[in-house]
Tab-separated table of C-alpha atoms and ligand atoms in Angstrom:
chain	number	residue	atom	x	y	z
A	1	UNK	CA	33.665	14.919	-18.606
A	2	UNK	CA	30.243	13.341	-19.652
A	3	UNK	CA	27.374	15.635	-19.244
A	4	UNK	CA	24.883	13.813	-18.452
A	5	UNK	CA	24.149	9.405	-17.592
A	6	UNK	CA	21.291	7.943	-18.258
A	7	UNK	CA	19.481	4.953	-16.884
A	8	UNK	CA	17.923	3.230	-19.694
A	9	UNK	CA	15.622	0.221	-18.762
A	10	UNK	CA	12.485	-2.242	-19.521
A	11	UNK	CA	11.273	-3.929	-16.662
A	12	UNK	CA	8.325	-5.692	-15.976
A	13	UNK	CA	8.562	-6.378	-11.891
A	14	UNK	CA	11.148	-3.635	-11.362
A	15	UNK	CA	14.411	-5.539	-10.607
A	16	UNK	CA	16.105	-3.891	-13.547
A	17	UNK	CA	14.452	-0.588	-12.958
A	18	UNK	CA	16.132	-1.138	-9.457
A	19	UNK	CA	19.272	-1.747	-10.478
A	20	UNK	CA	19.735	0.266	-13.607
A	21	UNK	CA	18.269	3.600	-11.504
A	22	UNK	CA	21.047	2.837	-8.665
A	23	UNK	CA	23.763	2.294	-10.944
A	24	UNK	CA	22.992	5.439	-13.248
A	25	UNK	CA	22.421	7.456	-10.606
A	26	UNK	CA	25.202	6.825	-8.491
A	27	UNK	CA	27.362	7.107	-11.257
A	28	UNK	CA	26.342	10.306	-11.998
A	29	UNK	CA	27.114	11.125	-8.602
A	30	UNK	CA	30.204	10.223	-8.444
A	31	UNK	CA	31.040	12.182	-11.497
A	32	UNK	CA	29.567	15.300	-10.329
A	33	UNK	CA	26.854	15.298	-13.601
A	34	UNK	CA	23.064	15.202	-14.248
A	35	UNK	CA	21.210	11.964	-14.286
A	36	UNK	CA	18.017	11.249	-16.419
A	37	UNK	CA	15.556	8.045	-16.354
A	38	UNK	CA	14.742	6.919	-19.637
A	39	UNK	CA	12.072	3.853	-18.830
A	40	UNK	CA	10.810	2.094	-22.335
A	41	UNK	CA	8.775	-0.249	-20.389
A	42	UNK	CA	4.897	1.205	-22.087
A	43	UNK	CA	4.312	0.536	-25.516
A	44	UNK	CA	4.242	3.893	-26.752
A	45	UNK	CA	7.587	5.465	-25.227
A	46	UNK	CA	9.078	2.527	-28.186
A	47	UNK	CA	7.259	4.503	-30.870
A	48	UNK	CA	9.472	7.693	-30.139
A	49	UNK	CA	13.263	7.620	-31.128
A	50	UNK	CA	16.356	8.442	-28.778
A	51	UNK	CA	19.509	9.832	-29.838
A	52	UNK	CA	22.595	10.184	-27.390
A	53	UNK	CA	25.775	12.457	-27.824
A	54	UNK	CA	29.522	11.485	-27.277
A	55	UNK	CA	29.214	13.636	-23.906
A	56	UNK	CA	26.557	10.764	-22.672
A	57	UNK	CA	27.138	7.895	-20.078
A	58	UNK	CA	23.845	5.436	-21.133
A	59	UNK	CA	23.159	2.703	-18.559
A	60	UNK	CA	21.199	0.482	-20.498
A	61	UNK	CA	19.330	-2.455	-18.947
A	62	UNK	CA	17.087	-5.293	-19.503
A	63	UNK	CA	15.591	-8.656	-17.749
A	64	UNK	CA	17.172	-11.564	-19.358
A	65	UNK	CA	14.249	-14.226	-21.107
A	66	UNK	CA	15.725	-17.436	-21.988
A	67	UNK	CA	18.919	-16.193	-21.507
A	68	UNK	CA	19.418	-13.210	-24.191
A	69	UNK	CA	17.932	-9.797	-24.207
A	70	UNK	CA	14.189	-9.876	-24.756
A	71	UNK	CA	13.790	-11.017	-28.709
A	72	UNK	CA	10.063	-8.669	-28.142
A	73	UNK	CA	12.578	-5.523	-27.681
A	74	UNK	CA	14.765	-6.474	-30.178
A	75	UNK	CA	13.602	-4.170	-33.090
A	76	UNK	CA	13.746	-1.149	-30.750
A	77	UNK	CA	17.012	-1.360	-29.018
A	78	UNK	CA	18.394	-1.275	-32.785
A	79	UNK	CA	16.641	2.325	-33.519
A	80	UNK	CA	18.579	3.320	-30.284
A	81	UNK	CA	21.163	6.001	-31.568
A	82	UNK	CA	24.874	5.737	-29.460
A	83	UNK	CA	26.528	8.375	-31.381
A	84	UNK	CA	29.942	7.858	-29.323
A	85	UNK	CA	28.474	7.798	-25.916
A	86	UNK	CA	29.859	5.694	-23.460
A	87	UNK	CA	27.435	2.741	-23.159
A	88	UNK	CA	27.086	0.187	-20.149
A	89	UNK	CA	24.813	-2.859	-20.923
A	90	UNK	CA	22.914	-4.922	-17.944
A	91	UNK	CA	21.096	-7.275	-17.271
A	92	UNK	CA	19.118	-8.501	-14.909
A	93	UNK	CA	18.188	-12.690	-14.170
A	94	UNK	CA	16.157	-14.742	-12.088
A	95	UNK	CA	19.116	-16.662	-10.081
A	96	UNK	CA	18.913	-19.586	-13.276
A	97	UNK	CA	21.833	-17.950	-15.572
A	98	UNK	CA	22.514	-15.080	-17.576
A	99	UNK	CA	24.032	-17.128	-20.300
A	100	UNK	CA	24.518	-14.866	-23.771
A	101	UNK	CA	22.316	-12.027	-22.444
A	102	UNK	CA	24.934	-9.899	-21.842
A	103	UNK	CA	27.040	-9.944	-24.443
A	104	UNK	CA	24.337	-9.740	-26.891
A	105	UNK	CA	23.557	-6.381	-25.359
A	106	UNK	CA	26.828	-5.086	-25.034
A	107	UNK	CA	26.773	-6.231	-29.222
A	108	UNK	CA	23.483	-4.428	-29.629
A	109	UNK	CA	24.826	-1.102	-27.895
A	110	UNK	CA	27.830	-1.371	-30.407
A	111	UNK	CA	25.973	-1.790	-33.429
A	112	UNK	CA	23.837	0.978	-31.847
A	113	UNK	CA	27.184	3.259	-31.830
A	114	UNK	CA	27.971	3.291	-28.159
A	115	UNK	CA	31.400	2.209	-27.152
A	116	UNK	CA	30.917	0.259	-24.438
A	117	UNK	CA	32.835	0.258	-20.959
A	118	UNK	CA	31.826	-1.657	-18.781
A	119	UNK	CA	29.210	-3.971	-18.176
A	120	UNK	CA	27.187	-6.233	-15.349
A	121	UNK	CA	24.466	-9.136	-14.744
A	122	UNK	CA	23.140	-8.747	-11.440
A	123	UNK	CA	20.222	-10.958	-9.823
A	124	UNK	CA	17.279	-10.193	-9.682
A	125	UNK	CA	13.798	-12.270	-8.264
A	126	UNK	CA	12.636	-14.687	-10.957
A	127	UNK	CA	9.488	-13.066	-12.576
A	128	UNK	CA	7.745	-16.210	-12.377
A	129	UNK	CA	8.237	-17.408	-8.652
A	130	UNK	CA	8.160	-15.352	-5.313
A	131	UNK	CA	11.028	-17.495	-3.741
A	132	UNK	CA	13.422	-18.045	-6.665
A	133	UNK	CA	16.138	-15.168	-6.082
A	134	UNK	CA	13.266	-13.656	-3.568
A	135	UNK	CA	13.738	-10.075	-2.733
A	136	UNK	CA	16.817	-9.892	-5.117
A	137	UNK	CA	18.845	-7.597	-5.766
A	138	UNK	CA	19.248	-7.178	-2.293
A	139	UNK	CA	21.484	-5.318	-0.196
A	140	UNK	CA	24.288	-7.795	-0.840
A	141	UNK	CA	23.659	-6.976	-4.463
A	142	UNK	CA	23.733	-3.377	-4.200
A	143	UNK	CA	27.083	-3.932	-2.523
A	144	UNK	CA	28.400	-5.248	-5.539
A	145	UNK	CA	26.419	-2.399	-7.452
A	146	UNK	CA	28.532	0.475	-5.637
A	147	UNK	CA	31.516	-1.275	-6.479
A	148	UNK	CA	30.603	-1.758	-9.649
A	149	UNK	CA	30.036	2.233	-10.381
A	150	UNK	CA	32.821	3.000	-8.447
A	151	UNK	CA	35.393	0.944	-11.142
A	152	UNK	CA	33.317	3.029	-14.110
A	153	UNK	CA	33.812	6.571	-12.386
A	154	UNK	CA	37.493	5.619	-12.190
A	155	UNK	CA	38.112	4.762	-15.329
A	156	UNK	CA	35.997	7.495	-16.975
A	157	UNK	CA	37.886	10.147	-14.761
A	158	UNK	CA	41.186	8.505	-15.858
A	159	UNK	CA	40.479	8.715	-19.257
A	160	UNK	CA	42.156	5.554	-19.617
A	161	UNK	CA	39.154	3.712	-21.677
A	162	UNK	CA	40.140	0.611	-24.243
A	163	UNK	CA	39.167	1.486	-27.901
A	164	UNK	CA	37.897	-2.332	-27.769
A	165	UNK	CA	34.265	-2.909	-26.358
A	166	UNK	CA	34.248	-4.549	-22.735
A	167	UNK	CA	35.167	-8.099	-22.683
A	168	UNK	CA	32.030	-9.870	-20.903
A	169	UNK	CA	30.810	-13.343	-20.480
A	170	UNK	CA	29.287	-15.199	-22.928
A	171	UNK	CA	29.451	-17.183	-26.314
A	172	UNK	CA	30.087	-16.150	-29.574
A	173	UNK	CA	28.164	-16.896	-31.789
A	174	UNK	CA	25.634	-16.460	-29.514
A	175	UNK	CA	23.778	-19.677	-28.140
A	176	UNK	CA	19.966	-20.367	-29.129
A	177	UNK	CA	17.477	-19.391	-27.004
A	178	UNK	CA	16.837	-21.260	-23.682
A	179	UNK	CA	14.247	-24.083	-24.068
A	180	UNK	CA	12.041	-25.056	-20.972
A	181	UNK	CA	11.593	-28.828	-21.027
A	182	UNK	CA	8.563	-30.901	-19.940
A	183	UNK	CA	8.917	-33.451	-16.684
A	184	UNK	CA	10.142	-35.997	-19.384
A	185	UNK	CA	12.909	-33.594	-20.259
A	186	UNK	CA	11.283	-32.669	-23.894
A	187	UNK	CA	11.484	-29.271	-24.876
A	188	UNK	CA	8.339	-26.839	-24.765
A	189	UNK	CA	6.775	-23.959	-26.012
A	190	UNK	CA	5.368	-21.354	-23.707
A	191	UNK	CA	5.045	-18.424	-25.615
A	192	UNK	CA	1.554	-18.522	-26.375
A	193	UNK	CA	0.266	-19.045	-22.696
A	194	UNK	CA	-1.662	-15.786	-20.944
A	195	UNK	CA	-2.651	-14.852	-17.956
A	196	UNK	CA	-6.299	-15.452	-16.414
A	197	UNK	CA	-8.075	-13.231	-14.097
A	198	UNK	CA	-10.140	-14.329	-11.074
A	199	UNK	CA	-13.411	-11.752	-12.180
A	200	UNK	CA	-14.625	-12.833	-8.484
A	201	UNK	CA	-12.202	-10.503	-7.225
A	202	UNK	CA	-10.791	-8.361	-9.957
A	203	UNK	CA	-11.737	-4.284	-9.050
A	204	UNK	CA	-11.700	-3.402	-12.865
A	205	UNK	CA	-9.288	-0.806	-11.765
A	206	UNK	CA	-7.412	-0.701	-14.602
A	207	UNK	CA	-3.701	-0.737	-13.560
A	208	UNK	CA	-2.647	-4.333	-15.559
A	209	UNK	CA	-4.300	-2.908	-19.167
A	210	UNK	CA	-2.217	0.365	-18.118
A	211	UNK	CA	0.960	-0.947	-17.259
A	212	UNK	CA	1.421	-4.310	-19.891
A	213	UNK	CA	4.951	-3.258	-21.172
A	214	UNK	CA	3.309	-5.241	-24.782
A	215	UNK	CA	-0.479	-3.734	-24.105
A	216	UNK	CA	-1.876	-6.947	-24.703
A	217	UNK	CA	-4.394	-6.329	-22.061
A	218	UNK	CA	-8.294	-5.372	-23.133
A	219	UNK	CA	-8.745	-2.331	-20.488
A	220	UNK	CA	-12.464	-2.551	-20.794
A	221	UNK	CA	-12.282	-6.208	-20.063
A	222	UNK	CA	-9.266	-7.299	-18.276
A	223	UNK	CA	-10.107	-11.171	-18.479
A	224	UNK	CA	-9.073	-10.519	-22.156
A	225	UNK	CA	-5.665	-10.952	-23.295
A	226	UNK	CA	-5.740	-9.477	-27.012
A	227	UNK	CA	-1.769	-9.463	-27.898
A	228	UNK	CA	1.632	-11.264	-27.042
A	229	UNK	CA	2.011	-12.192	-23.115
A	230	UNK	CA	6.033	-12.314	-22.526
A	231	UNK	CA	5.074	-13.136	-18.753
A	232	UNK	CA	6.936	-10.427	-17.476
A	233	UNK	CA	4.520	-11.071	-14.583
A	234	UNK	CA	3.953	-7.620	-13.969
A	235	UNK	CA	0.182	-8.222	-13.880
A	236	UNK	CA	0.418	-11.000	-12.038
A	237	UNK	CA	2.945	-9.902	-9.599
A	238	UNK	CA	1.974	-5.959	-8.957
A	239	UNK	CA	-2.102	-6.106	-9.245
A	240	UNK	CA	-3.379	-4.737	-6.178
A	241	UNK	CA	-5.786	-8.053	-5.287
A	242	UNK	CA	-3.689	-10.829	-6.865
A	243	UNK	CA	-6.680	-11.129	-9.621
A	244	UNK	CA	-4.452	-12.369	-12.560
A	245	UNK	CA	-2.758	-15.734	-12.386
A	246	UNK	CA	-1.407	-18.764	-14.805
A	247	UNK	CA	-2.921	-22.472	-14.898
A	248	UNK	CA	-1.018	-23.389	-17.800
A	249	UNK	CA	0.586	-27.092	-16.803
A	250	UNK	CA	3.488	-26.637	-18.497
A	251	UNK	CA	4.065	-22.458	-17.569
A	252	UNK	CA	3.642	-23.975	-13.896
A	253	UNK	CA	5.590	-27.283	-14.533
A	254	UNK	CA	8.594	-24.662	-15.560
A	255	UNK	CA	8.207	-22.601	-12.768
A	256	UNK	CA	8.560	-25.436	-10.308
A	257	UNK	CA	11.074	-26.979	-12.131
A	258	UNK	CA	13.200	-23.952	-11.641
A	259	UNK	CA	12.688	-23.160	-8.077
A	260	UNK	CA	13.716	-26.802	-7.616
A	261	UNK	CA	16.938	-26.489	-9.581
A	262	UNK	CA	17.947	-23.078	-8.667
A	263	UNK	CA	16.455	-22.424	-5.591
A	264	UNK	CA	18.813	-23.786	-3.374
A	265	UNK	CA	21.855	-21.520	-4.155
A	266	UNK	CA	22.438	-18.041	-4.325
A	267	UNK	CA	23.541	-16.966	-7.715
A	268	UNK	CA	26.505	-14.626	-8.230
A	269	UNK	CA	26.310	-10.973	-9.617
A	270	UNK	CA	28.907	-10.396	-12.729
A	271	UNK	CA	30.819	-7.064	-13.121
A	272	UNK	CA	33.035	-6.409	-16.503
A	273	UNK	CA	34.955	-3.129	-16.239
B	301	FMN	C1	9.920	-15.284	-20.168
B	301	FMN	C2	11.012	-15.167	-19.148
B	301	FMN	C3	12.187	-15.860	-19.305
B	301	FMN	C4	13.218	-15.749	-18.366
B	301	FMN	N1	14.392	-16.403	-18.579
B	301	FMN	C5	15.374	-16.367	-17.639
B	301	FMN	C6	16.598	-17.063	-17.840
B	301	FMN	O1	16.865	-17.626	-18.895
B	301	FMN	N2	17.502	-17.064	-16.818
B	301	FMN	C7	17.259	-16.441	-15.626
B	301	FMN	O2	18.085	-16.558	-14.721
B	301	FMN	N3	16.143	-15.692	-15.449
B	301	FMN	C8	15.195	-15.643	-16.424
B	301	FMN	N4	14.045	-14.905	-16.245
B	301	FMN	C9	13.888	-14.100	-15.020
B	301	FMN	C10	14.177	-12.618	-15.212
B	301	FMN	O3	15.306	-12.424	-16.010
B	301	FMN	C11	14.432	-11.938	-13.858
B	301	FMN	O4	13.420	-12.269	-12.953
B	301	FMN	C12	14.555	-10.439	-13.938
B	301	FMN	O5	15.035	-9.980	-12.699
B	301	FMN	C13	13.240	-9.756	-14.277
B	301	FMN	O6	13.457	-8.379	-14.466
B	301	FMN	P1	12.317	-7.280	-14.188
B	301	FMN	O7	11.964	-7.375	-12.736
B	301	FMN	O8	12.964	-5.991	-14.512
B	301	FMN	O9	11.164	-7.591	-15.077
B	301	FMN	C14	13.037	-14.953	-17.205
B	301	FMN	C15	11.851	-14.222	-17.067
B	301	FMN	C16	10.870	-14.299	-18.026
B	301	FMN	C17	9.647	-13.452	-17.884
């Protein structure tokens, strides 16, 4: 019986941290063993190196950005040592699709030395809209969560486990990443826009230089973005007096786009077990 699970997550507006805490904890519940948060959201918790044992359940999550795992977090999850322990990737996306996010972290956790069980892609409110999959995951969601751990204590007290890793959707080879397209349908680059702050009503209190998972923010000016933006949103999103905020035409051409697209259905959560 594992000793311990572990609920391994980035997030940048919480959805995964949400989901990935539930899951691992619940699990770990069920099981009658410790649980233990492992959040590699800050910068400097990826300097420092973690090692599992076979005895370990790791729930390891991410958001989903143009549908893989986070290419920023790439380098990282490959220093991640599995060492046998059961490994359950998911991921977490903005009602659009989860396309080859999942199975390129259920790959990663493999090469990492995990053997993977079981995995899921749950919904979760698009980082860069407050309506697109709004409030998600929601209790519905959570539903689908409890089932979800239920199906891994099961099989992990049956001791009936594949040797193969869990079968989950998506392509192989994996497909490019997702391209956001203009309002003429031609393809374009966002990855250099930042956020601005409104200096009329930003507090200088410090919590988006603190908490910017790629500490791109200047904390003596935060007006000044001085490294990558992966508009994870968090500053925009969790500042205490809305002070941060994107103008970029085609950022907000995207984000419209989407809500327009995908905001009219409710997009399912995926469980692999
Ligand atoms: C740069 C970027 C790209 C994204 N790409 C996708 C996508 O391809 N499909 C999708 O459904 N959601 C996409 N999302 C939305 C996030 O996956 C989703 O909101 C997730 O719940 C965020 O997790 P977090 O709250 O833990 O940060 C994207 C978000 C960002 C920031």
């Amino acid at each position: 019986m594992a000793k311990k699970v572990y609920g391994m997550f980035f997030t940048g507006t919480g959805t995964t941290e949400k989901m990935v805490t539930y899951i691992a904890k619940e699990l770990a519940k069920e099981l009658g063993c410790d649980y233990e948060p492992y959040d590699f959201t800050l910068p400097a918790v990826r300097k420092t190196f973690k090692e599992y044992t076979a005895d370990d359940i790791v729930v390891l999550g991410t958001p989903v950005i143009a549908g893989r795992v986070p290419n920023l977090l790439l380098k990282y999850l490959d220093t991640i040592v599995g060492n046998g322990a059961y490994g359950i990737p998911v991921v977490l996306y903005g009602n659009r699709n989860f396309d080859d996010a999942l199975i390129e972290l259920r790959n990663i956790m493999e090469a990492d030395g995990f053997h993977t069980i079981a995995g899921g892609a749950f919904v979760g409110e698009h980082s860069f809209s407050r309506t697109l999959g709004q409030g998600r995951p929601d209790e519905e969601d959570m539903a689908v969560a409890a089932t979800f751990v239920s199906k891994i204590a099961e099989k992990v007290k049956s001791g009936n486990i594949d040797k193969e890793p869990i079968e989950v959707e998506g392509c192989t080879p994996i497909r490019p990443y997702y391209t956001p397209r203009d309002r003429n349908g031609n393809g374009i680059d966002i990855r250099k826009v930042k956020p601005k702050t409104d200096m009329s009503i930003c507090t200088n209190c410090g919590f988006c230089a603190a908490n910017c998972p790629l500490g791109s923010i200047n904390p003596e000016n935060p007006a000044e973005i001085t490294g990558i933006c992966m508009k994870c949103c968090k500053c925009v999103k969790l500042c205490p007096v809305q002070a941060k905020y994107f103008d970029d035409e085609g950022y907000l051409y995207h984000k419209t786009e989407l809500e327009e697209m995908y905001g009219g259905r409710r997009a399912e959560d995926k469980i692999f077990y």
